Amino acid sequence: MRDDQATATAPLFREVPTQPDYRALEAEILDFWKRERVFERTQERDGPEFVFYEGPPTANGQPALHHVLARSFKDLFPRYKTMRGYHVTRKGGWDTHGLPVEISVEKKLGLLGRNHGASREELEEFNRLCRESVWTTIQDWNYFTERLGYWVDLGDPYVTYTNDYIESVWNLLRRLWDRGLVERDYKVVPLSPRISTTLSKAELGEEDSYQWVDDPSVYVRFPVKPETTPDAVRAALTGQGVDLASLDGLALVVWTTTPWTLPSNTMAAVNPELTYVVARSPMGPVIVAEDAVERLSALRPKEAPLEVLARLRGRDLEFWGYQQPYPDVVKDLGVEGRSTAHSDGEDAGSAPRMHFVALADFVTADDGSGVAHEAPVYGAEDLELSRRYGTPLVFGTDDHGRMTVTHEKGQFFKDADKGLIRDMKDRGLMYHAGTIHHRYPFHDRTGDPILYFAKPSWYVRTARMSGRLVEENEKINWVPANIKHGRFGKWLEGNVDWAISRERYWGTPLPFWMAEDGSDVVCVGSVRELSELAGRDLEGLDLHRPYVDDVTFERGGKVYRRVPEVLDVWFDSGSMPYAQWHLMQDPDGEVVSGGEQFQKHFPADFICEAIDQTRGWFYSLHAISTLLMDQPAYRNVICLGHIVDEHGKKMSKSKGNVVQPLPMFDRYGADSVRWYMFTASEPGDQKRFSERLVGEAQRGFVNTFYNVYGFFNLYANIDRPDLTNAPAVSERPEIDRWLLSRLEETKRDVTDGLERYDARRAARALERFTDDLSNWYVRRNRRRFWRGGASGAESAGRADSAAAYATLHEALVTVAKLAAPFTPFLADVVYRDLARVTDPQAPESVHLCAWPEFDPARHDERLVREMDAVLRVVDLGRAVRGQHNLRARQPLPKVLVRARTADDTAALGRLRDQIAEELNVKDVELLDPYASVVSYTLRPNLPVVGRTYGKQVPLLKQALAEADTAAVARAVRDGQNFTVSAEGHDFHLTPESVLVDARSPQGLAAAEEGGDLVAFDTTLTRDLVLEGLARDLVRAVQDTRKKAGFDVSDRVRLALDLHGDTLEAARAWQDLITSETLAHDLSYGPADGYEAESDVEGGRVYLHRVG
RNA sequence: GCGGGAGUAGCUCAGCUGGUUAGAGCGCACGCCUGAUAAGCGUGAGGUCGGCAGUUCAAGUCUGCCCUUCCGCACCA
């Protein structure tokens, strides 16, 4: 009857092979998306805007595993928000400027580290190659992006090298300029001296550039000028009975490892928190840190050790003037550089301009004398200090590392040390000259020591806006939260000015035109403005070097030329909220272009990149928007950890441990790789990637989902249930309503997780549900699916089957929707196959569907709790059977159960059929929670009693241990208060304040865990033994069917050649055996010519397919 | 050196505002189950929750110091 229908018509649903071919399924979905323009349709649909920014990758590198991570997350939330009815513009973007591009071209040309600005032609060619090189791997990127299922509009991306983009960036710089936030100032950069080339961090290399070398370690006397002695010092000395006048020749002992910088000295720095001493030394009275006294004594072991005369606080030494060893230098140079005092450096007015003691936290007494020599043009921290004190800059070398002062003039800086040391010795200024073995950086290409050197640079004055940056950061939701006040927050607090210029070639040219005498700078805010200045139409001019450098103009009788530097690429990427729409504003703030799109897409609701962007993109976005828009550029940000190999090592080409993403997609499917990314660890934590773990992720969710889907289709195609006519939920069995309640919970939990940008929490809820679905619901209800409820009363069986199909169908379709943002391929496979049976109007793709909303009315919390008790008891029961070697197929007469609470135990009674079937027992009996077979132990309910009894808890424990457990158990059962006592102290307790645990009854196969208890009556009757054997037989026949490759709906003729008990069991349970195994008829004795046969305990079975 | 993260079973990781006997998955051994599932279930071995102090009736959880490791920033007189 049913069989005939089934074979006569095409299957309702896709026939799902047992072995999933995810690669093929995903290819099919990709094809469908493309054909039906599914992504495009989400872009065309209306809805409130959820703003997402694509952090631009550099297209000239290969897409790698960390891009899978980032892009999985970048895809997840926009897909989710789209299903919630938002419109999410997903404009792609490419970072195209900067050093990586330059280096790749240099490598190709074999011109590493060369100066490409040598000639106009060379630069033109170089930049042309850079522009091309940007797109060398674009095909790989396009394929990779599609294959991962990352929906982003690559047809209309923003590209940072386009004229429009550059012009917008100029416009932003101009707006900063107009606010007085752009300035030229010195910056200490690492220089490869002989070739006078500024090195980037990449070129400086990681560890290789630091080498162990012997350098001078010199202690120099800087005699103080008595008339400048600070009052605090005078007072302190007087207080300690030391007469300043008696300290003839009193000198600071200053330490340095770079004697060649001494001519450039402008300050001596002490730590304000340290204690300094005035001490008698072999070279007269000296000032050093107290903690350095012994070290200095040891330097001259043959002479008397230092004798401390007085102690001084470091902070009191400030502004004490001294005589530096090369006072003439300043005169000779006429003092290069202006005062760089900040407006807040008030003290600078009355104090000497240089050669005095300054206070600096970075000074320690761990090495040297505790007094640091400061030559600010040769150190970043020193330059910072110099700014604070407003001292002039004194250059003792040129930018090729040649000395420009003293008798060492013309010498390479490192070679000047010797002469200077000798000179100072001769002049009696050298307290001690030794050597130190330490690490110093070298340029690996030239072999020269690095020269840290102050060069003019362009800055955005972010440091003075630090407070604002911190304030605006408060409005950002960081995932993980610690980044907000940790890595990012700390970085903002200690913010230094943003050096935006680079002495490079391929980048956004700085739009600064400088008068030839350096007296004036014009910041150009648009091409039109530049055209006006230049007096010719520059529309269409390539805004890159060298073309833009050709543009000069005259103003006030002076010729203006563009400064040579290009812009830091981070400024490029941080400009994307504006430049991706070619936002342009007039100097008066009037929007000229891009305003509408910009308004709609600012700020971002969500961005996501890896943690290395805290000082990169996350910062540049934040800095620019805080300075110009007075608000953050993004509201939520996920900051991902890095991916390392399975041993925790960084993946690198040289180590050969790089995992390519594409083979992973092919082997496991993009869905499984994505699922791994979402669930493997907290997003901010580092991930140890291994293929094995992708396989685990696959088994954890993807396979389970797929298998349940396959199960549904297998039987639905046989039974052809009418899913449009499902029984009302209230009419369905408890287990169906349980599943649907769990489904509601899952909707709620997945939604909550995603709303909090907690992908892992959401994924876990989904994983838990599919596990319940597969390993409890489907397994428990298998019979309701096969043979359409043919057993039992016909109509009742059919209704029951319909309920099961409807329930499972709904669960699968809903899981598909919930999973859609995570595993977009499989979700669409399942959805497209199943959803439209019940709703012909349903959208074609799951990604066009509305998000499933939690419906409290369908959530029966009590039922979930009760079923949970059943699950626990069944698990426990199975454990007991295992422990006592009670085969599951052997029916047992009775199980005694009790759950941890009275309510749960009552629920076990209501759901006893589930338990009986699952544990294969004839009867389920609720164990009276306080039955006499059971003994008890008492535990205090600590969260309850801890609050009220506090320190008395140990005594209470003792009281419970000594109490009459049976009496307490009775009281608790009856809800009565009771009293226990110890050491004369009475505790009057409520039933809630104590936990009563049952002990496994003696003589029964039993186990107890967490208050749940299960005990089996193991008395076997002859009938039970035979039934067990019959079930073994069924199982054996099924196994034979399966091994013979029979279809699940094939009817068979069955012959059994058995003896002994097995034969008797077969005869007794003949109906069960034939109905369970779809046997038309059953004969006994050996049979010939059957298709399948196999040995079983007690004989042999023969099978023949019929029909 | 400074800042941040991490340290829980052989591996990958959970463990909420302190609370009862610290868990899951994988792997291993043994067993069970299986007519959807290359799945599933159970038992066992395997833990000084990185270490030491402290706070508390009670610490994997809070505080301090230290160790290891990863990341970032420095490398400095």
CSV table of C-alpha atoms (C1' of nucleotides) in Angstrom, one decimal, chain A residues 18-19 201 210 255-257 364 372-373 482 487 490 615 682 686 688 696 699 707 711 715 760 774 782 879 889 939-943 950-951 995 1035 1038 1041-1042 1047-1048, chain B residues 3-6 10-15 19-21 25-27 31-44 56-57 69-77:
chain,number,residue,atom,x,y,z
A,18,THR,CA,25.4,8.6,4.3
A,19,GLN,CA,28.7,10.0,3.4
A,201,LYS,CA,60.7,48.3,11.6
A,210,TYR,CA,70.6,43.3,17.5
A,255,TRP,CA,77.0,57.7,32.5
A,256,THR,CA,76.9,57.0,28.8
A,257,THR,CA,77.7,54.2,26.4
A,364,THR,CA,67.3,54.0,36.8
A,372,ALA,CA,71.7,59.9,32.5
A,373,HIS,CA,73.4,61.9,29.9
A,482,ASN,CA,39.9,43.7,28.5
A,487,ARG,CA,46.0,47.2,25.4
A,490,LYS,CA,46.7,52.1,27.8
A,615,ARG,CA,47.8,50.1,17.1
A,682,GLU,CA,37.4,32.6,22.9
A,686,GLN,CA,45.1,32.6,20.5
A,688,ARG,CA,46.3,26.5,18.1
A,696,GLU,CA,36.3,17.7,15.8
A,699,ARG,CA,31.7,16.1,14.2
A,707,ASN,CA,22.9,13.2,9.8
A,711,PHE,CA,17.5,10.6,8.7
A,715,TYR,CA,12.0,8.1,6.2
A,760,ARG,CA,30.9,31.1,20.8
A,774,SER,CA,20.1,13.7,17.4
A,782,ARG,CA,13.0,6.3,15.7
A,879,ALA,CA,26.0,3.4,33.6
A,889,ARG,CA,18.9,-5.9,25.3
A,939,ARG,CA,25.4,18.1,53.6
A,940,PRO,CA,24.8,21.7,54.4
A,941,ASN,CA,23.5,23.7,51.5
A,942,LEU,CA,26.4,26.1,51.7
A,943,PRO,CA,25.1,29.0,49.6
A,950,GLY,CA,29.2,32.4,58.5
A,951,LYS,CA,31.9,31.3,60.9
A,995,LEU,CA,20.9,18.5,51.2
A,1035,ARG,CA,19.4,-7.2,16.3
A,1038,GLN,CA,18.9,-6.3,11.3
A,1041,ARG,CA,20.0,-7.0,6.5
A,1042,LYS,CA,22.4,-4.0,6.7
A,1047,ASP,CA,17.2,-1.0,1.8
A,1048,VAL,CA,15.5,0.0,5.0
B,3,G,C1',52.0,46.7,29.2
B,4,G,C1',48.3,43.0,28.0
B,5,G,C1',46.5,37.9,27.4
B,6,A,C1',47.1,32.9,28.8
B,10,G,C1',48.2,13.4,27.3
B,11,C,C1',45.7,17.4,23.6
B,12,U,C1',41.9,21.5,22.6
B,13,C,C1',39.0,24.0,26.0
B,14,A,C1',34.4,25.0,29.7
B,15,G,C1',33.9,26.5,34.8
B,19,G,C1',29.7,27.7,47.8
B,20,U,C1',28.8,21.5,48.2
B,21,U,C1',32.2,15.6,45.1
B,25,G,C1',35.3,16.9,23.5
B,26,C,C1',39.4,14.3,21.4
B,27,G,C1',43.1,10.5,22.4
B,31,G,C1',32.7,-2.8,27.6
B,32,C,C1',27.9,-1.4,25.6
B,33,C,C1',24.5,0.2,21.8
B,34,U,C1',23.3,0.8,16.6
B,35,G,C1',17.8,-0.4,10.5
B,36,A,C1',19.9,7.8,10.3
B,37,U,C1',24.7,8.7,12.0
B,38,A,C1',32.8,7.1,9.6
B,39,A,C1',28.0,8.3,14.9
B,40,G,C1',26.3,7.4,20.1
B,41,C,C1',26.8,5.6,25.4
B,42,G,C1',29.3,3.8,29.8
B,43,U,C1',33.5,2.6,32.9
B,44,G,C1',38.7,3.2,33.8
B,56,U,C1',37.4,34.3,54.0
B,57,C,C1',33.3,29.8,57.5
B,69,U,C1',54.4,31.2,27.6
B,70,C,C1',52.2,34.2,23.7
B,71,C,C1',51.4,39.2,21.8
B,72,G,C1',52.5,44.3,21.7
B,73,C,C1',55.9,48.4,23.0
B,74,A,C1',60.7,49.6,24.1
B,75,C,C1',65.9,48.4,23.9
B,76,C,C1',67.6,53.4,26.9
B,77,A,C1',71.7,56.8,29.1
